[in-house]
PDB file of N, CA and C in Angstrom:
ATOM      1  N   MET A   1     111.779 129.203 120.443  1.00  0.00           N
ATOM      2  CA  MET A   1     112.586 129.071 119.250  1.00  0.00           C
ATOM      3  C   MET A   1     111.648 129.073 118.047  1.00  0.00           C
ATOM      4  N   ILE A   2     112.038 129.749 116.988  1.00  0.00           N
ATOM      5  CA  ILE A   2     111.270 129.727 115.751  1.00  0.00           C
ATOM      6  C   ILE A   2     112.156 129.201 114.635  1.00  0.00           C
ATOM      7  N   ARG A   3     111.530 128.751 113.568  1.00  0.00           N
ATOM      8  CA  ARG A   3     112.268 128.280 112.401  1.00  0.00           C
ATOM      9  C   ARG A   3     112.412 129.437 111.422  1.00  0.00           C
ATOM     10  N   ALA A   4     113.539 129.428 110.687  1.00  0.00           N
ATOM     11  CA  ALA A   4     113.786 130.451 109.675  1.00  0.00           C
ATOM     12  C   ALA A   4     114.618 129.825 108.570  1.00  0.00           C
ATOM     13  N   VAL A   5     114.670 130.498 107.422  1.00  0.00           N
ATOM     14  CA  VAL A   5     115.515 130.058 106.308  1.00  0.00           C
ATOM     15  C   VAL A   5     116.420 131.210 105.908  1.00  0.00           C
ATOM     16  N   TYR A   6     117.563 130.858 105.359  1.00  0.00           N
ATOM     17  CA  TYR A   6     118.504 131.845 104.840  1.00  0.00           C
ATOM     18  C   TYR A   6     118.299 131.900 103.341  1.00  0.00           C
ATOM     19  N   ARG A   7     117.871 133.063 102.834  1.00  0.00           N
ATOM     20  CA  ARG A   7     117.540 133.197 101.419  1.00  0.00           C
ATOM     21  C   ARG A   7     117.977 134.571 100.939  1.00  0.00           C
ATOM     22  N   ASP A   8     118.689 134.599  99.840  1.00  0.00           N
ATOM     23  CA  ASP A   8     119.130 135.861  99.232  1.00  0.00           C
ATOM     24  C   ASP A   8     119.871 136.750 100.227  1.00  0.00           C
ATOM     25  N   GLY A   9     120.699 136.125 101.065  1.00  0.00           N
ATOM     26  CA  GLY A   9     121.518 136.887 101.997  1.00  0.00           C
ATOM     27  C   GLY A   9     120.793 137.384 103.233  1.00  0.00           C
ATOM     28  N   LYS A  10     119.544 136.930 103.439  1.00  0.00           N
ATOM     29  CA  LYS A  10     118.769 137.379 104.591  1.00  0.00           C
ATOM     30  C   LYS A  10     118.188 136.177 105.327  1.00  0.00           C
ATOM     31  N   ILE A  11     117.959 136.348 106.613  1.00  0.00           N
ATOM     32  CA  ILE A  11     117.303 135.325 107.411  1.00  0.00           C
ATOM     33  C   ILE A  11     115.829 135.667 107.469  1.00  0.00           C
ATOM     34  N   GLU A  12     114.982 134.728 106.996  1.00  0.00           N
ATOM     35  CA  GLU A  12     113.540 134.965 106.926  1.00  0.00           C
ATOM     36  C   GLU A  12     112.808 133.969 107.823  1.00  0.00           C
ATOM     37  N   PRO A  13     112.055 134.462 108.800  1.00  0.00           N
ATOM     38  CA  PRO A  13     111.274 133.549 109.644  1.00  0.00           C
ATOM     39  C   PRO A  13     110.217 132.829 108.806  1.00  0.00           C
ATOM     40  N   VAL A  14     109.982 131.560 109.105  1.00  0.00           N
ATOM     41  CA  VAL A  14     108.908 130.813 108.453  1.00  0.00           C
ATOM     42  C   VAL A  14     107.763 130.582 109.432  1.00  0.00           C
ATOM     43  N   GLU A  15     107.894 131.121 110.632  1.00  0.00           N
ATOM     44  CA  GLU A  15     106.862 131.047 111.648  1.00  0.00           C
ATOM     45  C   GLU A  15     106.648 132.450 112.200  1.00  0.00           C
ATOM     46  N   GLN A  16     105.566 132.620 112.920  1.00  0.00           N
ATOM     47  CA  GLN A  16     105.268 133.913 113.543  1.00  0.00           C
ATOM     48  C   GLN A  16     106.356 134.257 114.558  1.00  0.00           C
ATOM     49  N   VAL A  17     106.838 135.473 114.497  1.00  0.00           N
ATOM     50  CA  VAL A  17     107.833 135.939 115.466  1.00  0.00           C
ATOM     51  C   VAL A  17     107.124 136.160 116.806  1.00  0.00           C
ATOM     52  N   PRO A  18     107.702 135.677 117.917  1.00  0.00           N
ATOM     53  CA  PRO A  18     107.048 135.848 119.223  1.00  0.00           C
ATOM     54  C   PRO A  18     106.733 137.315 119.516  1.00  0.00           C
ATOM     55  N   ALA A  19     105.576 137.540 120.132  1.00  0.00           N
ATOM     56  CA  ALA A  19     105.103 138.898 120.405  1.00  0.00           C
ATOM     57  C   ALA A  19     106.017 139.656 121.356  1.00  0.00           C
ATOM     58  N   ASP A  20     106.757 138.933 122.203  1.00  0.00           N
ATOM     59  CA  ASP A  20     107.619 139.617 123.169  1.00  0.00           C
ATOM     60  C   ASP A  20     108.977 140.015 122.596  1.00  0.00           C
ATOM     61  N   TRP A  21     109.241 139.673 121.337  1.00  0.00           N
ATOM     62  CA  TRP A  21     110.484 140.123 120.704  1.00  0.00           C
ATOM     63  C   TRP A  21     110.349 141.596 120.350  1.00  0.00           C
ATOM     64  N   ARG A  22     111.399 142.358 120.591  1.00  0.00           N
ATOM     65  CA  ARG A  22     111.388 143.794 120.294  1.00  0.00           C
ATOM     66  C   ARG A  22     112.448 144.123 119.251  1.00  0.00           C
ATOM     67  N   GLU A  23     112.194 145.176 118.505  1.00  0.00           N
ATOM     68  CA  GLU A  23     113.147 145.653 117.499  1.00  0.00           C
ATOM     69  C   GLU A  23     114.507 145.826 118.144  1.00  0.00           C
ATOM     70  N   GLY A  24     115.532 145.259 117.537  1.00  0.00           N
ATOM     71  CA  GLY A  24     116.887 145.400 118.034  1.00  0.00           C
ATOM     72  C   GLY A  24     117.312 144.299 118.989  1.00  0.00           C
ATOM     73  N   ASP A  25     116.386 143.398 119.377  1.00  0.00           N
ATOM     74  CA  ASP A  25     116.768 142.279 120.239  1.00  0.00           C
ATOM     75  C   ASP A  25     117.843 141.446 119.551  1.00  0.00           C
ATOM     76  N   GLU A  26     118.813 141.005 120.324  1.00  0.00           N
ATOM     77  CA  GLU A  26     119.870 140.145 119.799  1.00  0.00           C
ATOM     78  C   GLU A  26     119.372 138.705 119.789  1.00  0.00           C
ATOM     79  N   LEU A  27     119.647 137.992 118.707  1.00  0.00           N
ATOM     80  CA  LEU A  27     119.204 136.612 118.556  1.00  0.00           C
ATOM     81  C   LEU A  27     120.417 135.714 118.351  1.00  0.00           C
ATOM     82  N   VAL A  28     120.298 134.458 118.742  1.00  0.00           N
ATOM     83  CA  VAL A  28     121.326 133.456 118.479  1.00  0.00           C
ATOM     84  C   VAL A  28     120.770 132.532 117.405  1.00  0.00           C
ATOM     85  N   ILE A  29     121.496 132.404 116.309  1.00  0.00           N
ATOM     86  CA  ILE A  29     121.024 131.614 115.177  1.00  0.00           C
ATOM     87  C   ILE A  29     122.050 130.537 114.881  1.00  0.00           C
ATOM     88  N   ASP A  30     121.569 129.311 114.688  1.00  0.00           N
ATOM     89  CA  ASP A  30     122.449 128.192 114.388  1.00  0.00           C
ATOM     90  C   ASP A  30     121.830 127.407 113.234  1.00  0.00           C
ATOM     91  N   ALA A  31     122.656 126.961 112.311  1.00  0.00           N
ATOM     92  CA  ALA A  31     122.159 126.208 111.168  1.00  0.00           C
ATOM     93  C   ALA A  31     121.873 124.765 111.569  1.00  0.00           C
ATOM     94  N   LEU A  32     120.799 124.200 110.991  1.00  0.00           N
ATOM     95  CA  LEU A  32     120.501 122.786 111.167  1.00  0.00           C
ATOM     96  C   LEU A  32     121.341 121.985 110.179  1.00  0.00           C
ATOM     97  N   PRO A  33     121.580 120.721 110.474  1.00  0.00           N
ATOM     98  CA  PRO A  33     122.304 119.897 109.508  1.00  0.00           C
ATOM     99  C   PRO A  33     121.551 119.847 108.185  1.00  0.00           C
ATOM    100  N   SER A  34     122.270 119.734 107.101  1.00  0.00           N
ATOM    101  CA  SER A  34     121.654 119.683 105.780  1.00  0.00           C
ATOM    102  C   SER A  34     120.682 118.516 105.696  1.00  0.00           C
ATOM    103  N   THR A  35     119.543 118.750 105.068  1.00  0.00           N
ATOM    104  CA  THR A  35     118.541 117.700 104.899  1.00  0.00           C
ATOM    105  C   THR A  35     118.563 117.129 103.498  1.00  0.00           C
ATOM    106  N   ASN A  36     119.539 117.550 102.685  1.00  0.00           N
ATOM    107  CA  ASN A  36     119.658 117.075 101.301  1.00  0.00           C
ATOM    108  C   ASN A  36     118.372 117.293 100.519  1.00  0.00           C
ATOM    109  N   MET A  37     117.738 118.435 100.755  1.00  0.00           N
ATOM    110  CA  MET A  37     116.516 118.750 100.035  1.00  0.00           C
ATOM    111  C   MET A  37     116.857 119.118  98.595  1.00  0.00           C
ATOM    112  N   PRO A  38     115.935 118.859  97.676  1.00  0.00           N
ATOM    113  CA  PRO A  38     116.176 119.247  96.280  1.00  0.00           C
ATOM    114  C   PRO A  38     116.380 120.752  96.156  1.00  0.00           C
ATOM    115  N   ASP A  39     117.010 121.159  95.076  1.00  0.00           N
ATOM    116  CA  ASP A  39     117.299 122.569  94.865  1.00  0.00           C
ATOM    117  C   ASP A  39     116.088 123.376  94.392  1.00  0.00           C
ATOM    118  N   GLU A  40     114.960 122.689  94.117  1.00  0.00           N
ATOM    119  CA  GLU A  40     113.800 123.432  93.630  1.00  0.00           C
ATOM    120  C   GLU A  40     113.304 124.396  94.701  1.00  0.00           C
ATOM    121  N   THR A  41     112.725 125.464  94.274  1.00  0.00           N
ATOM    122  CA  THR A  41     112.221 126.461  95.217  1.00  0.00           C
ATOM    123  C   THR A  41     110.882 126.012  95.784  1.00  0.00           C
ATOM    124  N   PHE A  42     110.481 126.643  96.844  1.00  0.00           N
ATOM    125  CA  PHE A  42     109.197 126.325  97.462  1.00  0.00           C
ATOM    126  C   PHE A  42     108.057 126.540  96.476  1.00  0.00           C
ATOM    127  N   ASP A  43     108.106 127.635  95.733  1.00  0.00           N
ATOM    128  CA  ASP A  43     107.040 127.927  94.767  1.00  0.00           C
ATOM    129  C   ASP A  43     106.945 126.844  93.699  1.00  0.00           C
ATOM    130  N   GLU A  44     108.085 126.329  93.263  1.00  0.00           N
ATOM    131  CA  GLU A  44     108.070 125.242  92.276  1.00  0.00           C
ATOM    132  C   GLU A  44     107.442 123.994  92.875  1.00  0.00           C
ATOM    133  N   TRP A  45     107.762 123.732  94.140  1.00  0.00           N
ATOM    134  CA  TRP A  45     107.201 122.562  94.815  1.00  0.00           C
ATOM    135  C   TRP A  45     105.685 122.701  94.936  1.00  0.00           C
ATOM    136  N   VAL A  46     105.225 123.893  95.319  1.00  0.00           N
ATOM    137  CA  VAL A  46     103.788 124.125  95.444  1.00  0.00           C
ATOM    138  C   VAL A  46     103.111 123.917  94.092  1.00  0.00           C
ATOM    139  N   ALA A  47     103.712 124.426  93.027  1.00  0.00           N
ATOM    140  CA  ALA A  47     103.137 124.258  91.694  1.00  0.00           C
ATOM    141  C   ALA A  47     103.062 122.776  91.324  1.00  0.00           C
ATOM    142  N   GLU A  48     104.072 122.016  91.671  1.00  0.00           N
ATOM    143  CA  GLU A  48     104.084 120.579  91.386  1.00  0.00           C
ATOM    144  C   GLU A  48     102.978 119.855  92.159  1.00  0.00           C
ATOM    145  N   VAL A  49     102.819 120.200  93.439  1.00  0.00           N
ATOM    146  CA  VAL A  49     101.763 119.584  94.254  1.00  0.00           C
ATOM    147  C   VAL A  49     100.393 119.958  93.705  1.00  0.00           C
ATOM    148  N   ASN A  50     100.202 121.223  93.348  1.00  0.00           N
ATOM    149  CA  ASN A  50      98.916 121.658  92.800  1.00  0.00           C
ATOM    150  C   ASN A  50      98.607 120.965  91.476  1.00  0.00           C
ATOM    151  N   ALA A  51      99.625 120.779  90.638  1.00  0.00           N
ATOM    152  CA  ALA A  51      99.421 120.095  89.365  1.00  0.00           C
ATOM    153  C   ALA A  51      99.032 118.638  89.603  1.00  0.00           C
ATOM    154  N   ALA A  52      99.668 117.995  90.570  1.00  0.00           N
ATOM    155  CA  ALA A  52      99.323 116.607  90.884  1.00  0.00           C
ATOM    156  C   ALA A  52      97.904 116.523  91.446  1.00  0.00           C
ATOM    157  N   ALA A  53      97.540 117.468  92.303  1.00  0.00           N
ATOM    158  CA  ALA A  53      96.198 117.472  92.892  1.00  0.00           C
ATOM    159  C   ALA A  53      95.128 117.694  91.825  1.00  0.00           C
ATOM    160  N   ALA A  54      95.454 118.479  90.816  1.00  0.00           N
ATOM    161  CA  ALA A  54      94.491 118.759  89.752  1.00  0.00           C
ATOM    162  C   ALA A  54      94.151 117.505  88.952  1.00  0.00           C
ATOM    163  N   LYS A  55      95.030 116.510  88.996  1.00  0.00           N
ATOM    164  CA  LYS A  55      94.806 115.272  88.249  1.00  0.00           C
ATOM    165  C   LYS A  55      93.924 114.280  89.004  1.00  0.00           C
ATOM    166  N   ILE A  56      93.615 114.561  90.262  1.00  0.00           N
ATOM    167  CA  ILE A  56      92.792 113.654  91.057  1.00  0.00           C
ATOM    168  C   ILE A  56      91.337 113.820  90.641  1.00  0.00           C
ATOM    169  N   SER A  57      90.661 112.713  90.426  1.00  0.00           N
ATOM    170  CA  SER A  57      89.276 112.769  89.953  1.00  0.00           C
ATOM    171  C   SER A  57      88.329 113.288  91.044  1.00  0.00           C
ATOM    172  N   ASP A  58      87.179 113.782  90.601  1.00  0.00           N
ATOM    173  CA  ASP A  58      86.165 114.252  91.547  1.00  0.00           C
ATOM    174  C   ASP A  58      85.701 113.116  92.450  1.00  0.00           C
ATOM    175  N   ASP A  59      85.590 111.896  91.890  1.00  0.00           N
ATOM    176  CA  ASP A  59      85.186 110.739  92.696  1.00  0.00           C
ATOM    177  C   ASP A  59      86.190 110.468  93.807  1.00  0.00           C
ATOM    178  N   ASP A  60      87.490 110.582  93.486  1.00  0.00           N
ATOM    179  CA  ASP A  60      88.513 110.369  94.512  1.00  0.00           C
ATOM    180  C   ASP A  60      88.434 111.452  95.586  1.00  0.00           C
ATOM    181  N   HIS A  61      88.221 112.687  95.184  1.00  0.00           N
ATOM    182  CA  HIS A  61      88.056 113.775  96.159  1.00  0.00           C
ATOM    183  C   HIS A  61      86.880 113.468  97.083  1.00  0.00           C
ATOM    184  N   ASP A  62      85.762 113.040  96.489  1.00  0.00           N
ATOM    185  CA  ASP A  62      84.576 112.733  97.285  1.00  0.00           C
ATOM    186  C   ASP A  62      84.844 111.602  98.265  1.00  0.00           C
ATOM    187  N   ARG A  63      85.564 110.555  97.820  1.00  0.00           N
ATOM    188  CA  ARG A  63      85.876 109.433  98.713  1.00  0.00           C
ATOM    189  C   ARG A  63      86.760 109.878  99.870  1.00  0.00           C
ATOM    190  N   VAL A  64      87.745 110.725  99.590  1.00  0.00           N
ATOM    191  CA  VAL A  64      88.625 111.217 100.655  1.00  0.00           C
ATOM    192  C   VAL A  64      87.836 112.073 101.636  1.00  0.00           C
ATOM    193  N   GLU A  65      86.994 112.978 101.132  1.00  0.00           N
ATOM    194  CA  GLU A  65      86.175 113.817 102.008  1.00  0.00           C
ATOM    195  C   GLU A  65      85.257 112.966 102.875  1.00  0.00           C
ATOM    196  N   ALA A  66      84.667 111.920 102.301  1.00  0.00           N
ATOM    197  CA  ALA A  66      83.788 111.036 103.066  1.00  0.00           C
ATOM    198  C   ALA A  66      84.578 110.309 104.152  1.00  0.00           C
ATOM    199  N   ALA A  67      85.777 109.842 103.821  1.00  0.00           N
ATOM    200  CA  ALA A  67      86.608 109.148 104.807  1.00  0.00           C
ATOM    201  C   ALA A  67      87.010 110.081 105.939  1.00  0.00           C
ATOM    202  N   ILE A  68      87.348 111.323 105.592  1.00  0.00           N
ATOM    203  CA  ILE A  68      87.713 112.301 106.625  1.00  0.00           C
ATOM    204  C   ILE A  68      86.514 112.592 107.518  1.00  0.00           C
ATOM    205  N   GLY A  69      85.347 112.753 106.928  1.00  0.00           N
ATOM    206  CA  GLY A  69      84.139 112.996 107.706  1.00  0.00           C
ATOM    207  C   GLY A  69      83.829 111.839 108.646  1.00  0.00           C
ATOM    208  N   GLN A  70      83.984 110.617 108.151  1.00  0.00           N
ATOM    209  CA  GLN A  70      83.738 109.448 108.987  1.00  0.00           C
ATOM    210  C   GLN A  70      84.740 109.395 110.144  1.00  0.00           C
ATOM    211  N   HIS A  71      85.988 109.666 109.845  1.00  0.00           N
ATOM    212  CA  HIS A  71      87.016 109.661 110.887  1.00  0.00           C
ATOM    213  C   HIS A  71      86.697 110.713 111.962  1.00  0.00           C
ATOM    214  N   ARG A  72      86.308 111.904 111.543  1.00  0.00           N
ATOM    215  CA  ARG A  72      85.972 112.957 112.511  1.00  0.00           C
ATOM    216  C   ARG A  72      84.788 112.553 113.386  1.00  0.00           C
ATOM    217  N   ALA A  73      83.766 111.947 112.775  1.00  0.00           N
ATOM    218  CA  ALA A  73      82.599 111.513 113.543  1.00  0.00           C
ATOM    219  C   ALA A  73      82.988 110.451 114.560  1.00  0.00           C
ATOM    220  N   GLU A  74      83.828 109.492 114.124  1.00  0.00           N
ATOM    221  CA  GLU A  74      84.276 108.439 115.043  1.00  0.00           C
ATOM    222  C   GLU A  74      85.125 109.019 116.168  1.00  0.00           C
ATOM    223  N   ALA A  75      85.992 109.958 115.852  1.00  0.00           N
ATOM    224  CA  ALA A  75      86.839 110.578 116.869  1.00  0.00           C
ATOM    225  C   ALA A  75      85.990 111.362 117.867  1.00  0.00           C
ATOM    226  N   LYS A  76      84.982 112.059 117.367  1.00  0.00           N
ATOM    227  CA  LYS A  76      84.099 112.835 118.249  1.00  0.00           C
ATOM    228  C   LYS A  76      83.332 111.898 119.187  1.00  0.00           C
ATOM    229  N   GLU A  77      82.819 110.797 118.639  1.00  0.00           N
ATOM    230  CA  GLU A  77      82.089 109.834 119.462  1.00  0.00           C
ATOM    231  C   GLU A  77      83.012 109.195 120.497  1.00  0.00           C
ATOM    232  N   TRP A  78      84.231 108.870 120.105  1.00  0.00           N
ATOM    233  CA  TRP A  78      85.199 108.300 121.045  1.00  0.00           C
ATOM    234  C   TRP A  78      85.467 109.274 122.190  1.00  0.00           C
ATOM    235  N   MET A  79      85.654 110.551 121.855  1.00  0.00           N
ATOM    236  CA  MET A  79      85.929 111.552 122.884  1.00  0.00           C
ATOM    237  C   MET A  79      84.727 111.704 123.818  1.00  0.00           C
ATOM    238  N   ARG A  80      83.522 111.654 123.275  1.00  0.00           N
ATOM    239  CA  ARG A  80      82.324 111.733 124.121  1.00  0.00           C
ATOM    240  C   ARG A  80      82.279 110.560 125.106  1.00  0.00           C
ATOM    241  N   ARG A  81      82.599 109.360 124.609  1.00  0.00           N
ATOM    242  CA  ARG A  81      82.628 108.197 125.497  1.00  0.00           C
ATOM    243  C   ARG A  81      83.687 108.371 126.576  1.00  0.00           C
ATOM    244  N   GLU A  82      84.872 108.864 126.188  1.00  0.00           N
ATOM    245  CA  GLU A  82      85.956 109.058 127.143  1.00  0.00           C
ATOM    246  C   GLU A  82      85.577 110.079 128.227  1.00  0.00           C
ATOM    247  N   MET A  83      84.784 111.079 127.841  1.00  0.00           N
ATOM    248  CA  MET A  83      84.376 112.113 128.784  1.00  0.00           C
ATOM    249  C   MET A  83      83.100 111.727 129.531  1.00  0.00           C
ATOM    250  N   GLY A  84      82.539 110.556 129.219  1.00  0.00           N
ATOM    251  CA  GLY A  84      81.327 110.114 129.885  1.00  0.00           C
ATOM    252  C   GLY A  84      80.092 110.843 129.421  1.00  0.00           C
ATOM    253  N   LEU A  85      80.117 111.385 128.198  1.00  0.00           N
ATOM    254  CA  LEU A  85      78.975 112.162 127.694  1.00  0.00           C
ATOM    255  C   LEU A  85      78.079 111.341 126.787  1.00  0.00           C
ATOM    256  N   SER A  86      78.503 110.147 126.411  1.00  0.00           N
ATOM    257  CA  SER A  86      77.718 109.334 125.498  1.00  0.00           C
ATOM    258  C   SER A  86      76.543 108.708 126.227  1.00  0.00           C
ATOM    259  N   GLU A  87      75.398 108.654 125.553  1.00  0.00           N
ATOM    260  CA  GLU A  87      74.200 108.070 126.187  1.00  0.00           C
ATOM    261  C   GLU A  87      73.934 106.693 125.663  1.00  0.00           C
TER     262      GLU A  87
END
């Protein structure tokens, strides 16, 4: 199953279409219950997120990157211990 949206009278996949689907294949499509999402378009949402991100200071970016790096190192070390590779 893939996700799609109905936009401008057409059904548009939002995920990669499976490789085994062939032109002309019949599909069964059912709508999901409404999620009460705002009426803004995806592009407007992206612009809003980008504008908010632009307001984040360089120091905050550096702190987040450092925290992510530390988390990755800890996760890698944990996995090594779990696999019996730690010395």
